[in-house]
N, CA and C of each residue as an Amber inpcrd file, in Angstrom:
protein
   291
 -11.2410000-129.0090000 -91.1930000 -12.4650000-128.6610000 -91.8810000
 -13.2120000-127.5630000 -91.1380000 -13.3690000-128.1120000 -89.8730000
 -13.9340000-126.3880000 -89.4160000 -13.3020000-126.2960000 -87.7550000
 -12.7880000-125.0490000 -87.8880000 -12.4980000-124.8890000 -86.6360000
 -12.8090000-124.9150000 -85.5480000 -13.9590000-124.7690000 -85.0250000
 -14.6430000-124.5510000 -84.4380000 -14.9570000-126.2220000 -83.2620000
 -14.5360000-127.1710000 -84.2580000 -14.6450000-128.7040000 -83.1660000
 -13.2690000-128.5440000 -82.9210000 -13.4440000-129.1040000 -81.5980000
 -12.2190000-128.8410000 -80.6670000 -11.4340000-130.3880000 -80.5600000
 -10.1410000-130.6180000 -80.4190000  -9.6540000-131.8430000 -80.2580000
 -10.2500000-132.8000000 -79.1430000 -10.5890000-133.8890000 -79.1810000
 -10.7660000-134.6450000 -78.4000000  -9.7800000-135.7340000 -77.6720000
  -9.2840000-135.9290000 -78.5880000  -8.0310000-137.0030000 -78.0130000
  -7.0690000-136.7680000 -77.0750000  -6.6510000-136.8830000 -76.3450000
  -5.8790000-136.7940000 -74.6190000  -6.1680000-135.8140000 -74.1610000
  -7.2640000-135.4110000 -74.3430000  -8.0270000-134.4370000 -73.3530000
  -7.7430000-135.0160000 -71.6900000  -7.4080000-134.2160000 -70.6240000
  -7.4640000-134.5810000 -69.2410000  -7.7530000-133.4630000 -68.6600000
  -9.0900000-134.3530000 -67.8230000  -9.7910000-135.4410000 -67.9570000
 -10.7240000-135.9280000 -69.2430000 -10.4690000-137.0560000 -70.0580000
 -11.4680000-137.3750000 -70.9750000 -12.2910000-136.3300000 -71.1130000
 -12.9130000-136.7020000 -72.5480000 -13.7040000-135.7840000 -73.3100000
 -15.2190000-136.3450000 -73.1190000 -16.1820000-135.4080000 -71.9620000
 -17.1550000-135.9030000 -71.6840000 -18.1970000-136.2260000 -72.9860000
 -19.3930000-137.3440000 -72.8020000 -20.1960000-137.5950000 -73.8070000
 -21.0170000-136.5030000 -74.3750000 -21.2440000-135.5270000 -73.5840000
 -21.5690000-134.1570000 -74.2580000 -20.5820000-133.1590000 -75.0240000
 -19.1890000-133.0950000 -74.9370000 -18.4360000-132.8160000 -75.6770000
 -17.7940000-133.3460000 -77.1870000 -18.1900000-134.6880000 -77.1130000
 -18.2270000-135.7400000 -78.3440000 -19.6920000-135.6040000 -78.7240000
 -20.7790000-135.2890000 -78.7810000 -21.9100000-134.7530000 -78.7790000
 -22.2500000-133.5420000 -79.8080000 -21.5460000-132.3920000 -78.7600000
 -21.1170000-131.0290000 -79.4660000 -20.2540000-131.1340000 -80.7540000
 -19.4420000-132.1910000 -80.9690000 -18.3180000-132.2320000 -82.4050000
 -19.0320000-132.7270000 -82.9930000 -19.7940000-133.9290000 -82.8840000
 -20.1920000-134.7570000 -83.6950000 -21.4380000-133.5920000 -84.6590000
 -22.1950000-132.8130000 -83.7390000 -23.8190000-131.9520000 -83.8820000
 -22.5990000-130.6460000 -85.0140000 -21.5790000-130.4560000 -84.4680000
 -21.0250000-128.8970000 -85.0630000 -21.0630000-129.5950000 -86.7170000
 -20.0410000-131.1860000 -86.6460000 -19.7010000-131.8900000 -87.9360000
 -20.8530000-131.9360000 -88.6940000 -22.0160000-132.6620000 -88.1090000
 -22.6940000-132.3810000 -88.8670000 -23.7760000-131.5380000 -89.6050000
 -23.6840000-130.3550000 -89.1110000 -24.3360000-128.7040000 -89.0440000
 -23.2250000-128.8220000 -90.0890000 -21.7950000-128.1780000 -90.1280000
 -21.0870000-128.1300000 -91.2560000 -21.2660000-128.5090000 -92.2040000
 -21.1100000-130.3690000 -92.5560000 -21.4860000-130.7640000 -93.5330000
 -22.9500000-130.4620000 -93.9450000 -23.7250000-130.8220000 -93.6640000
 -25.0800000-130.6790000 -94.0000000 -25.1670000-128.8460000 -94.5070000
 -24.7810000-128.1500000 -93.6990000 -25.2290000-126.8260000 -94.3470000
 -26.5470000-126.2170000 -93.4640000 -26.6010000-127.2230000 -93.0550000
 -28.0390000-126.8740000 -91.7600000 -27.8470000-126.1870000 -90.6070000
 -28.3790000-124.8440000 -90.4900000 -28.3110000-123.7360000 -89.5190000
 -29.3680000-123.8480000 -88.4540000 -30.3930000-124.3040000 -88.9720000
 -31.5450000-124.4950000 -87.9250000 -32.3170000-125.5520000 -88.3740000
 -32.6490000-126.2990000 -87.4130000 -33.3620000-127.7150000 -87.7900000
 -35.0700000-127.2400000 -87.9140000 -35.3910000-128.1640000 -89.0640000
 -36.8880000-127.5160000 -89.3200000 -37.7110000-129.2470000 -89.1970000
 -39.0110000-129.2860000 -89.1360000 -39.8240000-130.9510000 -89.3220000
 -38.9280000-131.9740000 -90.3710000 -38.5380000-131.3020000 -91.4230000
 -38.2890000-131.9740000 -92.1490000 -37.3890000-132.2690000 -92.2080000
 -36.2290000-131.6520000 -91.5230000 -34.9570000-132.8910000 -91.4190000
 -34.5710000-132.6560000 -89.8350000 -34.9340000-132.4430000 -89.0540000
 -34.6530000-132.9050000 -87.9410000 -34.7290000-134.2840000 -87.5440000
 -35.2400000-135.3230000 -87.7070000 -34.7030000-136.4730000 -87.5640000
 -33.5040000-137.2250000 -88.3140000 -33.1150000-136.7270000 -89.4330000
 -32.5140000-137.0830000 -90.4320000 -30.8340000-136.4790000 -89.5590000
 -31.1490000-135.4020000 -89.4440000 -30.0900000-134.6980000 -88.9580000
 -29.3780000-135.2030000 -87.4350000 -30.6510000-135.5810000 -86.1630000
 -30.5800000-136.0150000 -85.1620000 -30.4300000-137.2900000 -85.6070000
 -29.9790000-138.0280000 -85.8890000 -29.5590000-140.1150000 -86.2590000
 -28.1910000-139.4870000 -86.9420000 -28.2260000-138.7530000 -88.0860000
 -26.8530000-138.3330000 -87.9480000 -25.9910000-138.0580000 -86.5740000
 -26.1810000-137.3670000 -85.9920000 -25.2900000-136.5630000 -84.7650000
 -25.0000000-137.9340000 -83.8730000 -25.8670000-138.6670000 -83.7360000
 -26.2330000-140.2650000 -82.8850000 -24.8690000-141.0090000 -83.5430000
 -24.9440000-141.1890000 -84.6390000 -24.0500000-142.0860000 -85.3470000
 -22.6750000-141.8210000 -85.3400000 -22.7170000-140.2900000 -85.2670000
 -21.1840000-139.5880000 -85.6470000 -20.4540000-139.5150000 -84.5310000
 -21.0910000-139.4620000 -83.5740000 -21.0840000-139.6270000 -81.9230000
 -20.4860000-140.9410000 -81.5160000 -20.7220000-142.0010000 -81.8700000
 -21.3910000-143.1380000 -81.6280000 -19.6810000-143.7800000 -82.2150000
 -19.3750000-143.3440000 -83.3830000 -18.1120000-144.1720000 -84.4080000
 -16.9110000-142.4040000 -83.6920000 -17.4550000-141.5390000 -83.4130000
 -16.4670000-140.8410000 -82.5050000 -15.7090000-141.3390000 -81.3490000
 -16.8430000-142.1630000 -80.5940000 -16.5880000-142.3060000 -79.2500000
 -15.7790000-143.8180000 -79.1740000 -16.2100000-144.5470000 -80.0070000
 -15.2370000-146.0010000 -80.4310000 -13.8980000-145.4010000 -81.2630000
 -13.4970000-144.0910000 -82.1220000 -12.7030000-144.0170000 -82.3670000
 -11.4870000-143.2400000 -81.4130000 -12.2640000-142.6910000 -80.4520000
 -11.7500000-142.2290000 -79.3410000 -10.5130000-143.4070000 -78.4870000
 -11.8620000-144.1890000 -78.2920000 -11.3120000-145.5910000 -77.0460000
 -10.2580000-146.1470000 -77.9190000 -10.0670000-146.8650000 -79.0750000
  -9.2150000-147.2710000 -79.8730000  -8.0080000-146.8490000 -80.4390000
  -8.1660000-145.6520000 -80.6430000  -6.8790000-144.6850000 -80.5720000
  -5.2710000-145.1540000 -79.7550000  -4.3850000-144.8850000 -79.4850000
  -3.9740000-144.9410000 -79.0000000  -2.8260000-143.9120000 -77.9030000
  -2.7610000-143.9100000 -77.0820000  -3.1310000-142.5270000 -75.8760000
  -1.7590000-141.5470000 -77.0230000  -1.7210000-140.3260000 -76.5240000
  -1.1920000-139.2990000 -77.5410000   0.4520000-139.0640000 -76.4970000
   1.3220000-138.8710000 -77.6180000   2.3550000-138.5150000 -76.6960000
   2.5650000-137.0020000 -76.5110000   1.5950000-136.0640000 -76.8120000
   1.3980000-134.3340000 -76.5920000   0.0990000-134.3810000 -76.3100000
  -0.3700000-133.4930000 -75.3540000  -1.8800000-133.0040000 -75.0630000
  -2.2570000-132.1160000 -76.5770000  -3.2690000-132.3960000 -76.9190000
  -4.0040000-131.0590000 -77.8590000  -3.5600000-129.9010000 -77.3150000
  -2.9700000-128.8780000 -78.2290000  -3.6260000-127.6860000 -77.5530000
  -4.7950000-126.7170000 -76.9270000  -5.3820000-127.5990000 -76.9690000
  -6.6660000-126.8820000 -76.6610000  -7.0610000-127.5560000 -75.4680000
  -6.2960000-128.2340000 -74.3610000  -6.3550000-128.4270000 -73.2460000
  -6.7000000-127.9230000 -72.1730000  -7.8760000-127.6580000 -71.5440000
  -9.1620000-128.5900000 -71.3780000  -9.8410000-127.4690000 -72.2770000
 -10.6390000-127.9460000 -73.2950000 -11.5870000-127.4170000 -73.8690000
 -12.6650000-125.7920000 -73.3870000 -12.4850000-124.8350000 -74.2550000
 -12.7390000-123.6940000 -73.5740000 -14.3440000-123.6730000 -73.0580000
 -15.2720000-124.3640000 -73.7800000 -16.2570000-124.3110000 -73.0640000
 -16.5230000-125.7630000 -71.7340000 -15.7680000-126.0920000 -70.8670000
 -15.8960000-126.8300000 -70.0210000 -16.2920000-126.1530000 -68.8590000
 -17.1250000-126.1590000 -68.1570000 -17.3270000-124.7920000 -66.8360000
 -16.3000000-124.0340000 -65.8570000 -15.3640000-125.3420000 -65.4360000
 -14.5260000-124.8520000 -65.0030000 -13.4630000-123.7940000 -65.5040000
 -13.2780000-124.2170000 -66.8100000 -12.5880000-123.4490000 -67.6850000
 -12.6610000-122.0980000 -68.2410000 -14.3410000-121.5650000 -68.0020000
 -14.9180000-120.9000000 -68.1210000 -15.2730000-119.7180000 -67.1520000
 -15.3370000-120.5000000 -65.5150000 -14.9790000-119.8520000 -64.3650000
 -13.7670000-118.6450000 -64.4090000 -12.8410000-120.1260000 -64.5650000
 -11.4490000-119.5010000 -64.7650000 -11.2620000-118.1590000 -65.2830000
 -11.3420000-117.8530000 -66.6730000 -11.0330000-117.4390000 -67.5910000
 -12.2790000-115.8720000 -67.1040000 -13.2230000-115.9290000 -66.3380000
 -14.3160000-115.1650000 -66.0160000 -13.3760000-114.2310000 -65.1680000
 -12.8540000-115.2770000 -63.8740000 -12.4270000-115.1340000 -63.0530000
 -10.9860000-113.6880000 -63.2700000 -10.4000000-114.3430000 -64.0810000
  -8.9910000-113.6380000 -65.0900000  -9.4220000-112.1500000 -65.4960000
 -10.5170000-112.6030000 -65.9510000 -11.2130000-111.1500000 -66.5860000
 -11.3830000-109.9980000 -65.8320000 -12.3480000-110.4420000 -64.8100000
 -12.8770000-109.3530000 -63.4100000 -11.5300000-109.1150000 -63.0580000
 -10.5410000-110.1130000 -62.5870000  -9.3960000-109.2850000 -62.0950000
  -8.7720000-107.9270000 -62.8010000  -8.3550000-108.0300000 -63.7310000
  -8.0570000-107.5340000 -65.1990000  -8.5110000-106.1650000 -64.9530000
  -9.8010000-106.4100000 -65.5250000 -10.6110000-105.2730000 -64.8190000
 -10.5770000-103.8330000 -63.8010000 -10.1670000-104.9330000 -62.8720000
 -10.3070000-104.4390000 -61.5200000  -9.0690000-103.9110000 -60.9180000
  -8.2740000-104.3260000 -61.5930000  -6.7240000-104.0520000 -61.4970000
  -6.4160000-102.5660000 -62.4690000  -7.0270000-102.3350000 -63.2140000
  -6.5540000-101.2580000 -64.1440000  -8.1030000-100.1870000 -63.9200000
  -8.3640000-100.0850000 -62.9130000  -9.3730000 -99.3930000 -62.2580000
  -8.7590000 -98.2820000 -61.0020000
C-alpha cells in the first residue's frame, strides 16, 4: 500500500518502539489522507497511531521468526545506518577529487 513503511519483521536488531511508531503514524497519514494535523483531528488521528502501534507490536511478537531477513535490513533511517551511508558518501566524494 505505500512504500514508504519499511518491513518490520526480522529486523536485527528488533524493530525499535519508535520505528513501529513511524509505520503505524506513515499508515495512518496514508489512510486518513491527513498531511498535517490541525485541532480538529489531531486527537482522532493520535489514538489512531496508539492503536495501530499497539496491534503492530503484538503482531510483531506473535509472528513467527522469518526464515529471510527483509530487505531492507536495518532500516535506512536508523542512525547508525545513516552514519554509514554519510560516511560512503564523503568518501566517494573525496576519492574522485
Amino acid at each position: 500500500m505505500c512504500r514508504n513503511i519499511t518491513e518490520l519483521r526480522g529486523l536485527e536488531p528488533a524493530a525499535t518502539p519508535d520505528e513501529v511508531e513511524a509505520a503505524a503514524r506513515q499508515y495512518v497519514r496514508k489512510v486518513s489522507g491527513i498531511v498535517k494535523l490541525s485541532d480538529a483531528n489531531r486527537e482522532v488521528f493520535e489514538a489512531a497511531v496508539a492503536e495501530i502501534a499497539h496491534v503492530t507490536r503484538h503482531l510483531l511478537a506473535e509472528l513467527p521468526p522469518r526464515k529471510q531477513p527483509p530487505s531492507t535490513v536495518p532500516p535506512l533511517r536508523r542512525p547508525e545506518v545513516k552514519a554509514r551511508i554519510a560516511a560512503r558518501a564523503a568518501g566517494a566524494s573525496t576519492a574522485g577529487s
